[in-house]
Amino acid sequence: MRTLGFRGEALASIAAVARVRLTTRAVGAETAVRVAVDGGEMGPLETVGAPVGTRIEVRDLFYNTPTRLKYLRTVQTEQARSVEVVQQAALSRPDVAFSCQTEHHVLFQTPGNGDVRTVLAALYGVGEAKQLLELSAASNDYRVHGLIGRPTQARSSRGYAHLFVNGRPIRHPGIHQAVIQGYQNRLMVGKHPMYALYVEMDPSLVDVNVHPHKAEVRFSEEQDVARLVSQAVAAALDGTLLAATRFVRASRTRPRCSLLL
């Protein structure tokens, strides 16, 4: 699990049912190369000007396969799913700059400075990102770090909860429940915390082959991971809220005044 396991045939499968434009330029190369693939038919290579890196454009998905096209949801639904994928990618690699845009406007863009908080600011706003609390904890086998929301930032859905294991975005009900337990009854009923948590471990301690999309994993010692996450969340909240309580109590103390003649 040291890589995300991207398989090359995925791009070929996409190109077979869409119009794909791939532009790439290697470090040190004077020019870039572009190739167009329409419905699996590859055109000639072109030499073009472009920045270092690779850009892949996919348009008219399933244009040549009407039986698949009719199963697509509305434009709004498919766009929301696409945006979610880019959001997860941006959070998993804060050191890479992402720009997500529609035909009409830019939805969000990240600077690629390696700071998770700036990515969350791009996704949810600067005000929300500033309130997030940092956490970090480690055991002999696991390390967890990231940002969690204050209880007042809880949402009615899990759409603002992001979990990454060795850089891979995943869904794990057990870890999500461990996060909730870390809030120690500070959440309202039906509310879910906002967070971006990163769990790191030796790849041999986690199995990523339990879901066809690799969106779920199985830990060799799930209870140990859950306990570490819960304790880290509780420690972050306890430290911040305790400091806030002390500040409030101090500010309510009756001021003293001395008059010297």
PDB file of C-alpha atoms in Angstrom:
ATOM      1  CA  MET A   1       0.000   0.000   0.000  1.00  0.00           C
ATOM      2  CA  ARG A   2       2.896   2.363  -0.576  1.00  0.00           C
ATOM      3  CA  THR A   3       1.205   3.546  -3.777  1.00  0.00           C
ATOM      4  CA  LEU A   4      -2.453   4.221  -4.571  1.00  0.00           C
ATOM      5  CA  GLY A   5      -2.495   1.265  -6.939  1.00  0.00           C
ATOM      6  CA  PHE A   6      -3.612   3.124 -10.091  1.00  0.00           C
ATOM      7  CA  ARG A   7      -3.866   0.675 -12.950  1.00  0.00           C
ATOM      8  CA  GLY A   8      -2.895   1.818 -16.428  1.00  0.00           C
ATOM      9  CA  GLU A   9      -5.813   0.059 -18.082  1.00  0.00           C
ATOM     10  CA  ALA A  10      -8.222   2.436 -16.317  1.00  0.00           C
ATOM     11  CA  LEU A  11      -7.187   5.297 -18.586  1.00  0.00           C
ATOM     12  CA  ALA A  12      -7.499   3.072 -21.651  1.00  0.00           C
ATOM     13  CA  SER A  13     -11.007   2.056 -20.570  1.00  0.00           C
ATOM     14  CA  ILE A  14     -12.017   5.687 -20.146  1.00  0.00           C
ATOM     15  CA  ALA A  15     -10.571   6.609 -23.536  1.00  0.00           C
ATOM     16  CA  ALA A  16     -12.639   3.847 -25.160  1.00  0.00           C
ATOM     17  CA  VAL A  17     -15.927   5.523 -24.145  1.00  0.00           C
ATOM     18  CA  ALA A  18     -15.054   9.217 -24.193  1.00  0.00           C
ATOM     19  CA  ARG A  19     -13.048  11.937 -25.903  1.00  0.00           C
ATOM     20  CA  VAL A  20      -9.700  12.215 -24.135  1.00  0.00           C
ATOM     21  CA  ARG A  21      -6.926  14.769 -24.557  1.00  0.00           C
ATOM     22  CA  LEU A  22      -3.617  14.041 -22.848  1.00  0.00           C
ATOM     23  CA  THR A  23      -0.907  16.692 -22.662  1.00  0.00           C
ATOM     24  CA  THR A  24       2.358  15.938 -20.884  1.00  0.00           C
ATOM     25  CA  ARG A  25       5.746  17.543 -20.473  1.00  0.00           C
ATOM     26  CA  ALA A  26       8.640  15.980 -18.599  1.00  0.00           C
ATOM     27  CA  VAL A  27      11.019  17.935 -16.391  1.00  0.00           C
ATOM     28  CA  GLY A  28      13.836  19.259 -18.561  1.00  0.00           C
ATOM     29  CA  ALA A  29      11.918  18.869 -21.835  1.00  0.00           C
ATOM     30  CA  GLU A  30      11.653  21.954 -24.034  1.00  0.00           C
ATOM     31  CA  THR A  31       8.152  21.145 -25.287  1.00  0.00           C
ATOM     32  CA  ALA A  32       5.149  19.041 -24.401  1.00  0.00           C
ATOM     33  CA  VAL A  33       3.407  16.263 -26.292  1.00  0.00           C
ATOM     34  CA  ARG A  34      -0.343  16.035 -26.847  1.00  0.00           C
ATOM     35  CA  VAL A  35      -2.418  13.119 -28.069  1.00  0.00           C
ATOM     36  CA  ALA A  36      -6.158  12.858 -28.699  1.00  0.00           C
ATOM     37  CA  VAL A  37      -8.126   9.634 -28.291  1.00  0.00           C
ATOM     38  CA  ASP A  38     -11.757   9.534 -29.400  1.00  0.00           C
ATOM     39  CA  GLY A  39     -13.662   6.385 -28.615  1.00  0.00           C
ATOM     40  CA  GLY A  40     -10.478   4.336 -28.485  1.00  0.00           C
ATOM     41  CA  GLU A  41      -9.062   5.732 -31.729  1.00  0.00           C
ATOM     42  CA  MET A  42      -5.759   7.489 -31.096  1.00  0.00           C
ATOM     43  CA  GLY A  43      -4.724  10.425 -33.242  1.00  0.00           C
ATOM     44  CA  PRO A  44      -1.210  11.593 -34.136  1.00  0.00           C
ATOM     45  CA  LEU A  45       1.199  12.995 -31.560  1.00  0.00           C
ATOM     46  CA  GLU A  46       1.517  16.770 -31.511  1.00  0.00           C
ATOM     47  CA  THR A  47       4.273  18.973 -30.136  1.00  0.00           C
ATOM     48  CA  VAL A  48       2.766  21.811 -28.112  1.00  0.00           C
ATOM     49  CA  GLY A  49       3.705  24.345 -25.483  1.00  0.00           C
ATOM     50  CA  ALA A  50       2.629  23.472 -21.944  1.00  0.00           C
ATOM     51  CA  PRO A  51       3.965  23.612 -18.371  1.00  0.00           C
ATOM     52  CA  VAL A  52       5.754  20.661 -16.775  1.00  0.00           C
ATOM     53  CA  GLY A  53       3.307  17.963 -15.711  1.00  0.00           C
ATOM     54  CA  THR A  54       0.415  16.006 -17.188  1.00  0.00           C
ATOM     55  CA  ARG A  55      -3.085  17.227 -17.999  1.00  0.00           C
ATOM     56  CA  ILE A  56      -5.872  14.807 -18.918  1.00  0.00           C
ATOM     57  CA  GLU A  57      -9.210  16.079 -20.216  1.00  0.00           C
ATOM     58  CA  VAL A  58     -12.188  13.732 -20.477  1.00  0.00           C
ATOM     59  CA  ARG A  59     -15.246  14.933 -22.385  1.00  0.00           C
ATOM     60  CA  ASP A  60     -18.499  13.417 -23.673  1.00  0.00           C
ATOM     61  CA  LEU A  61     -18.365  10.356 -21.449  1.00  0.00           C
ATOM     62  CA  PHE A  62     -20.240   7.385 -22.987  1.00  0.00           C
ATOM     63  CA  TYR A  63     -20.988   9.389 -26.149  1.00  0.00           C
ATOM     64  CA  ASN A  64     -20.448   6.220 -28.215  1.00  0.00           C
ATOM     65  CA  THR A  65     -22.201   3.857 -25.793  1.00  0.00           C
ATOM     66  CA  PRO A  66     -25.836   5.023 -25.444  1.00  0.00           C
ATOM     67  CA  THR A  67     -26.768   2.040 -23.268  1.00  0.00           C
ATOM     68  CA  ARG A  68     -24.374   3.324 -20.589  1.00  0.00           C
ATOM     69  CA  LEU A  69     -25.160   6.989 -21.177  1.00  0.00           C
ATOM     70  CA  LYS A  70     -28.799   6.586 -20.174  1.00  0.00           C
ATOM     71  CA  TYR A  71     -27.761   5.385 -16.706  1.00  0.00           C
ATOM     72  CA  LEU A  72     -25.959   8.619 -15.851  1.00  0.00           C
ATOM     73  CA  ARG A  73     -27.675  10.804 -13.267  1.00  0.00           C
ATOM     74  CA  THR A  74     -28.496  14.475 -13.683  1.00  0.00           C
ATOM     75  CA  VAL A  75     -25.772  16.951 -14.568  1.00  0.00           C
ATOM     76  CA  GLN A  76     -25.832  18.291 -11.003  1.00  0.00           C
ATOM     77  CA  THR A  77     -25.438  14.826  -9.468  1.00  0.00           C
ATOM     78  CA  GLU A  78     -22.601  13.753 -11.747  1.00  0.00           C
ATOM     79  CA  GLN A  79     -20.851  17.088 -11.231  1.00  0.00           C
ATOM     80  CA  ALA A  80     -21.132  16.720  -7.445  1.00  0.00           C
ATOM     81  CA  ARG A  81     -19.566  13.258  -7.645  1.00  0.00           C
ATOM     82  CA  SER A  82     -16.738  14.545  -9.810  1.00  0.00           C
ATOM     83  CA  VAL A  83     -16.073  17.466  -7.456  1.00  0.00           C
ATOM     84  CA  GLU A  84     -15.946  15.059  -4.511  1.00  0.00           C
ATOM     85  CA  VAL A  85     -13.220  13.038  -6.240  1.00  0.00           C
ATOM     86  CA  VAL A  86     -11.127  16.161  -6.813  1.00  0.00           C
ATOM     87  CA  GLN A  87     -11.677  17.286  -3.209  1.00  0.00           C
ATOM     88  CA  GLN A  88     -10.391  13.962  -1.916  1.00  0.00           C
ATOM     89  CA  ALA A  89      -7.389  14.146  -4.219  1.00  0.00           C
ATOM     90  CA  ALA A  90      -6.570  17.684  -3.074  1.00  0.00           C
ATOM     91  CA  LEU A  91      -6.764  16.690   0.594  1.00  0.00           C
ATOM     92  CA  SER A  92      -4.703  13.554   0.070  1.00  0.00           C
ATOM     93  CA  ARG A  93      -1.952  15.562  -1.661  1.00  0.00           C
ATOM     94  CA  PRO A  94      -1.880  19.082  -0.188  1.00  0.00           C
ATOM     95  CA  ASP A  95       1.559  19.490  -1.736  1.00  0.00           C
ATOM     96  CA  VAL A  96       0.003  19.422  -5.221  1.00  0.00           C
ATOM     97  CA  ALA A  97      -1.954  22.371  -6.601  1.00  0.00           C
ATOM     98  CA  PHE A  98      -5.472  21.527  -7.797  1.00  0.00           C
ATOM     99  CA  SER A  99      -7.965  23.607  -9.759  1.00  0.00           C
ATOM    100  CA  CYS A 100     -11.566  22.402 -10.078  1.00  0.00           C
ATOM    101  CA  GLN A 101     -13.757  24.305 -12.503  1.00  0.00           C
ATOM    102  CA  THR A 102     -16.915  23.972 -14.536  1.00  0.00           C
ATOM    103  CA  GLU A 103     -17.690  25.617 -17.844  1.00  0.00           C
ATOM    104  CA  HIS A 104     -18.901  28.653 -15.944  1.00  0.00           C
ATOM    105  CA  HIS A 105     -16.520  29.316 -13.049  1.00  0.00           C
ATOM    106  CA  VAL A 106     -13.796  27.974 -10.780  1.00  0.00           C
ATOM    107  CA  LEU A 107     -15.272  25.926  -7.938  1.00  0.00           C
ATOM    108  CA  PHE A 108     -12.057  25.857  -5.906  1.00  0.00           C
ATOM    109  CA  GLN A 109      -8.307  25.832  -6.282  1.00  0.00           C
ATOM    110  CA  THR A 110      -5.525  24.930  -3.880  1.00  0.00           C
ATOM    111  CA  PRO A 111      -2.009  26.430  -3.734  1.00  0.00           C
ATOM    112  CA  GLY A 112      -0.100  23.165  -3.336  1.00  0.00           C
ATOM    113  CA  ASN A 113       1.915  24.478  -0.383  1.00  0.00           C
ATOM    114  CA  GLY A 114       1.581  21.268   1.644  1.00  0.00           C
ATOM    115  CA  ASP A 115      -0.736  22.804   4.269  1.00  0.00           C
ATOM    116  CA  VAL A 116      -3.970  20.851   4.806  1.00  0.00           C
ATOM    117  CA  ARG A 117      -5.630  23.864   6.421  1.00  0.00           C
ATOM    118  CA  THR A 118      -5.269  25.922   3.237  1.00  0.00           C
ATOM    119  CA  VAL A 119      -6.880  23.109   1.267  1.00  0.00           C
ATOM    120  CA  LEU A 120      -9.826  23.040   3.666  1.00  0.00           C
ATOM    121  CA  ALA A 121     -10.034  26.825   3.424  1.00  0.00           C
ATOM    122  CA  ALA A 122     -10.365  26.486  -0.345  1.00  0.00           C
ATOM    123  CA  LEU A 123     -13.083  23.860   0.050  1.00  0.00           C
ATOM    124  CA  TYR A 124     -15.149  25.250   2.935  1.00  0.00           C
ATOM    125  CA  GLY A 125     -14.035  28.824   3.462  1.00  0.00           C
ATOM    126  CA  VAL A 126     -11.334  30.590   5.453  1.00  0.00           C
ATOM    127  CA  GLY A 127     -13.608  31.125   8.461  1.00  0.00           C
ATOM    128  CA  GLU A 128     -14.296  27.423   8.870  1.00  0.00           C
ATOM    129  CA  ALA A 129     -10.669  26.448   8.342  1.00  0.00           C
ATOM    130  CA  LYS A 130      -9.392  28.867  10.988  1.00  0.00           C
ATOM    131  CA  GLN A 131     -11.529  27.226  13.675  1.00  0.00           C
ATOM    132  CA  LEU A 132     -10.256  23.700  13.053  1.00  0.00           C
ATOM    133  CA  LEU A 133      -8.127  22.105  15.747  1.00  0.00           C
ATOM    134  CA  GLU A 134      -4.864  20.284  15.101  1.00  0.00           C
ATOM    135  CA  LEU A 135      -4.256  16.828  16.493  1.00  0.00           C
ATOM    136  CA  SER A 136      -1.360  14.428  16.466  1.00  0.00           C
ATOM    137  CA  ALA A 137      -0.742  11.119  18.225  1.00  0.00           C
ATOM    138  CA  ALA A 138       1.348   8.012  17.706  1.00  0.00           C
ATOM    139  CA  SER A 139       1.804   4.502  19.027  1.00  0.00           C
ATOM    140  CA  ASN A 140       4.381   1.848  18.222  1.00  0.00           C
ATOM    141  CA  ASP A 141       2.615   0.896  14.984  1.00  0.00           C
ATOM    142  CA  TYR A 142       0.355   3.805  14.042  1.00  0.00           C
ATOM    143  CA  ARG A 143       0.408   7.563  13.665  1.00  0.00           C
ATOM    144  CA  VAL A 144      -2.594   9.850  13.294  1.00  0.00           C
ATOM    145  CA  HIS A 145      -2.581  13.579  12.539  1.00  0.00           C
ATOM    146  CA  GLY A 146      -4.818  16.140  10.935  1.00  0.00           C
ATOM    147  CA  LEU A 147      -7.532  18.678  11.735  1.00  0.00           C
ATOM    148  CA  ILE A 148     -10.907  18.313  13.435  1.00  0.00           C
ATOM    149  CA  GLY A 149     -13.803  20.712  13.751  1.00  0.00           C
ATOM    150  CA  ARG A 150     -15.108  22.196  16.962  1.00  0.00           C
ATOM    151  CA  PRO A 151     -18.465  20.847  18.181  1.00  0.00           C
ATOM    152  CA  THR A 152     -20.135  23.998  16.816  1.00  0.00           C
ATOM    153  CA  GLN A 153     -18.876  23.092  13.335  1.00  0.00           C
ATOM    154  CA  ALA A 154     -20.650  19.710  13.255  1.00  0.00           C
ATOM    155  CA  ARG A 155     -22.811  19.006  10.204  1.00  0.00           C
ATOM    156  CA  SER A 156     -25.911  16.940   9.509  1.00  0.00           C
ATOM    157  CA  SER A 157     -24.087  14.722   6.986  1.00  0.00           C
ATOM    158  CA  ARG A 158     -20.768  12.886   6.787  1.00  0.00           C
ATOM    159  CA  GLY A 159     -19.783  14.774   3.658  1.00  0.00           C
ATOM    160  CA  TYR A 160     -17.331  16.917   5.615  1.00  0.00           C
ATOM    161  CA  ALA A 161     -15.500  13.958   7.174  1.00  0.00           C
ATOM    162  CA  HIS A 162     -12.352  12.882   5.332  1.00  0.00           C
ATOM    163  CA  LEU A 163     -10.162   9.923   6.296  1.00  0.00           C
ATOM    164  CA  PHE A 164      -6.912   8.914   4.623  1.00  0.00           C
ATOM    165  CA  VAL A 165      -4.841   5.805   5.278  1.00  0.00           C
ATOM    166  CA  ASN A 166      -1.294   6.030   3.927  1.00  0.00           C
ATOM    167  CA  GLY A 167      -2.525   8.757   1.588  1.00  0.00           C
ATOM    168  CA  ARG A 168      -5.513   6.787   0.285  1.00  0.00           C
ATOM    169  CA  PRO A 169      -9.010   8.269   0.817  1.00  0.00           C
ATOM    170  CA  ILE A 170     -11.234   5.631   2.400  1.00  0.00           C
ATOM    171  CA  ARG A 171     -14.532   5.133   4.224  1.00  0.00           C
ATOM    172  CA  HIS A 172     -14.404   3.337   7.543  1.00  0.00           C
ATOM    173  CA  PRO A 173     -17.461   3.365   9.856  1.00  0.00           C
ATOM    174  CA  GLY A 174     -15.377   2.097  12.770  1.00  0.00           C
ATOM    175  CA  ILE A 175     -12.906   4.974  12.610  1.00  0.00           C
ATOM    176  CA  HIS A 176     -15.703   7.489  12.093  1.00  0.00           C
ATOM    177  CA  GLN A 177     -17.359   6.154  15.238  1.00  0.00           C
ATOM    178  CA  ALA A 178     -14.036   6.421  17.067  1.00  0.00           C
ATOM    179  CA  VAL A 179     -13.877  10.107  16.114  1.00  0.00           C
ATOM    180  CA  ILE A 180     -17.403  10.644  17.457  1.00  0.00           C
ATOM    181  CA  GLN A 181     -16.453   8.899  20.706  1.00  0.00           C
ATOM    182  CA  GLY A 182     -13.533  11.283  21.048  1.00  0.00           C
ATOM    183  CA  TYR A 183     -15.982  14.201  21.218  1.00  0.00           C
ATOM    184  CA  GLN A 184     -17.305  12.751  24.492  1.00  0.00           C
ATOM    185  CA  ASN A 185     -20.976  13.761  24.118  1.00  0.00           C
ATOM    186  CA  ARG A 186     -20.086  17.241  22.866  1.00  0.00           C
ATOM    187  CA  LEU A 187     -21.993  16.637  19.610  1.00  0.00           C
ATOM    188  CA  MET A 188     -25.711  17.185  19.164  1.00  0.00           C
ATOM    189  CA  VAL A 189     -27.797  14.154  18.208  1.00  0.00           C
ATOM    190  CA  GLY A 190     -27.725  13.564  14.453  1.00  0.00           C
ATOM    191  CA  LYS A 191     -24.647  15.720  13.879  1.00  0.00           C
ATOM    192  CA  HIS A 192     -21.336  14.558  12.441  1.00  0.00           C
ATOM    193  CA  PRO A 193     -17.926  16.140  13.012  1.00  0.00           C
ATOM    194  CA  MET A 194     -15.895  17.855  10.341  1.00  0.00           C
ATOM    195  CA  TYR A 195     -12.386  16.473  10.011  1.00  0.00           C
ATOM    196  CA  ALA A 196      -9.471  15.589   7.786  1.00  0.00           C
ATOM    197  CA  LEU A 197      -7.570  12.768   9.450  1.00  0.00           C
ATOM    198  CA  TYR A 198      -4.467  11.010   8.207  1.00  0.00           C
ATOM    199  CA  VAL A 199      -3.548   7.566   9.551  1.00  0.00           C
ATOM    200  CA  GLU A 200      -0.113   6.186   8.701  1.00  0.00           C
ATOM    201  CA  MET A 201       1.219   2.689   9.298  1.00  0.00           C
ATOM    202  CA  ASP A 202       3.276  -0.091   7.821  1.00  0.00           C
ATOM    203  CA  PRO A 203       1.442  -1.339   4.693  1.00  0.00           C
ATOM    204  CA  SER A 204       1.550  -4.885   6.032  1.00  0.00           C
ATOM    205  CA  LEU A 205      -0.862  -3.845   8.810  1.00  0.00           C
ATOM    206  CA  VAL A 206      -3.727  -2.940   6.466  1.00  0.00           C
ATOM    207  CA  ASP A 207      -5.549  -4.786   3.673  1.00  0.00           C
ATOM    208  CA  VAL A 208      -6.782  -2.592   0.806  1.00  0.00           C
ATOM    209  CA  ASN A 209      -8.263  -5.421  -1.259  1.00  0.00           C
ATOM    210  CA  VAL A 210     -11.632  -5.632   0.473  1.00  0.00           C
ATOM    211  CA  HIS A 211     -13.544  -3.277  -1.837  1.00  0.00           C
ATOM    212  CA  PRO A 212     -13.673  -3.211  -5.670  1.00  0.00           C
ATOM    213  CA  HIS A 213     -12.952   0.536  -5.678  1.00  0.00           C
ATOM    214  CA  LYS A 214     -10.436   0.212  -2.825  1.00  0.00           C
ATOM    215  CA  ALA A 215     -12.610   2.682  -0.914  1.00  0.00           C
ATOM    216  CA  GLU A 216     -12.532   0.559   2.243  1.00  0.00           C
ATOM    217  CA  VAL A 217      -9.731  -1.160   4.128  1.00  0.00           C
ATOM    218  CA  ARG A 218      -9.327  -3.722   6.889  1.00  0.00           C
ATOM    219  CA  PHE A 219      -6.853  -3.107   9.699  1.00  0.00           C
ATOM    220  CA  SER A 220      -5.029  -5.988  11.323  1.00  0.00           C
ATOM    221  CA  GLU A 221      -5.667  -4.359  14.716  1.00  0.00           C
ATOM    222  CA  GLU A 222      -8.715  -2.162  14.240  1.00  0.00           C
ATOM    223  CA  GLN A 223      -9.275  -1.609  17.952  1.00  0.00           C
ATOM    224  CA  ASP A 224      -5.767  -0.210  18.376  1.00  0.00           C
ATOM    225  CA  VAL A 225      -6.274   2.247  15.518  1.00  0.00           C
ATOM    226  CA  ALA A 226      -9.717   3.284  16.776  1.00  0.00           C
ATOM    227  CA  ARG A 227      -8.406   3.796  20.299  1.00  0.00           C
ATOM    228  CA  LEU A 228      -5.545   5.979  19.091  1.00  0.00           C
ATOM    229  CA  VAL A 229      -7.894   8.096  16.964  1.00  0.00           C
ATOM    230  CA  SER A 230     -10.417   8.514  19.776  1.00  0.00           C
ATOM    231  CA  GLN A 231      -7.733   9.504  22.277  1.00  0.00           C
ATOM    232  CA  ALA A 232      -6.182  11.991  19.853  1.00  0.00           C
ATOM    233  CA  VAL A 233      -9.543  13.659  19.194  1.00  0.00           C
ATOM    234  CA  ALA A 234     -10.361  13.848  22.897  1.00  0.00           C
ATOM    235  CA  ALA A 235      -6.953  15.330  23.734  1.00  0.00           C
ATOM    236  CA  ALA A 236      -7.281  18.025  21.057  1.00  0.00           C
ATOM    237  CA  LEU A 237     -10.740  19.016  22.232  1.00  0.00           C
ATOM    238  CA  ASP A 238      -9.941  18.839  25.948  1.00  0.00           C
ATOM    239  CA  GLY A 239      -6.882  21.035  25.593  1.00  0.00           C
ATOM    240  CA  THR A 240      -8.621  23.723  23.557  1.00  0.00           C
ATOM    241  CA  LEU A 241     -11.911  23.827  25.450  1.00  0.00           C
ATOM    242  CA  LEU A 242     -10.155  23.761  28.829  1.00  0.00           C
ATOM    243  CA  ALA A 243      -8.035  26.746  27.806  1.00  0.00           C
ATOM    244  CA  ALA A 244     -11.177  28.574  26.625  1.00  0.00           C
ATOM    245  CA  THR A 245     -12.928  27.865  29.948  1.00  0.00           C
ATOM    246  CA  ARG A 246      -9.990  29.242  31.926  1.00  0.00           C
ATOM    247  CA  PHE A 247     -10.019  32.394  29.786  1.00  0.00           C
ATOM    248  CA  VAL A 248     -13.732  32.957  30.395  1.00  0.00           C
ATOM    249  CA  ARG A 249     -13.366  32.474  34.143  1.00  0.00           C
ATOM    250  CA  ALA A 250     -10.418  34.854  34.268  1.00  0.00           C
ATOM    251  CA  SER A 251     -12.282  37.518  32.288  1.00  0.00           C
ATOM    252  CA  ARG A 252     -15.217  37.366  34.720  1.00  0.00           C
ATOM    253  CA  THR A 253     -13.010  38.026  37.763  1.00  0.00           C
ATOM    254  CA  ARG A 254     -13.824  41.381  39.376  1.00  0.00           C
ATOM    255  CA  PRO A 255     -11.072  43.871  38.447  1.00  0.00           C
ATOM    256  CA  ARG A 256      -9.046  45.466  41.226  1.00  0.00           C
ATOM    257  CA  CYS A 257      -8.070  49.099  41.245  1.00  0.00           C
ATOM    258  CA  SER A 258      -5.490  50.852  43.430  1.00  0.00           C
ATOM    259  CA  LEU A 259      -5.299  54.600  43.827  1.00  0.00           C
ATOM    260  CA  LEU A 260      -1.981  56.167  44.736  1.00  0.00           C
ATOM    261  CA  LEU A 261      -1.802  59.710  46.105  1.00  0.00           C
TER     262      LEU A 261
END
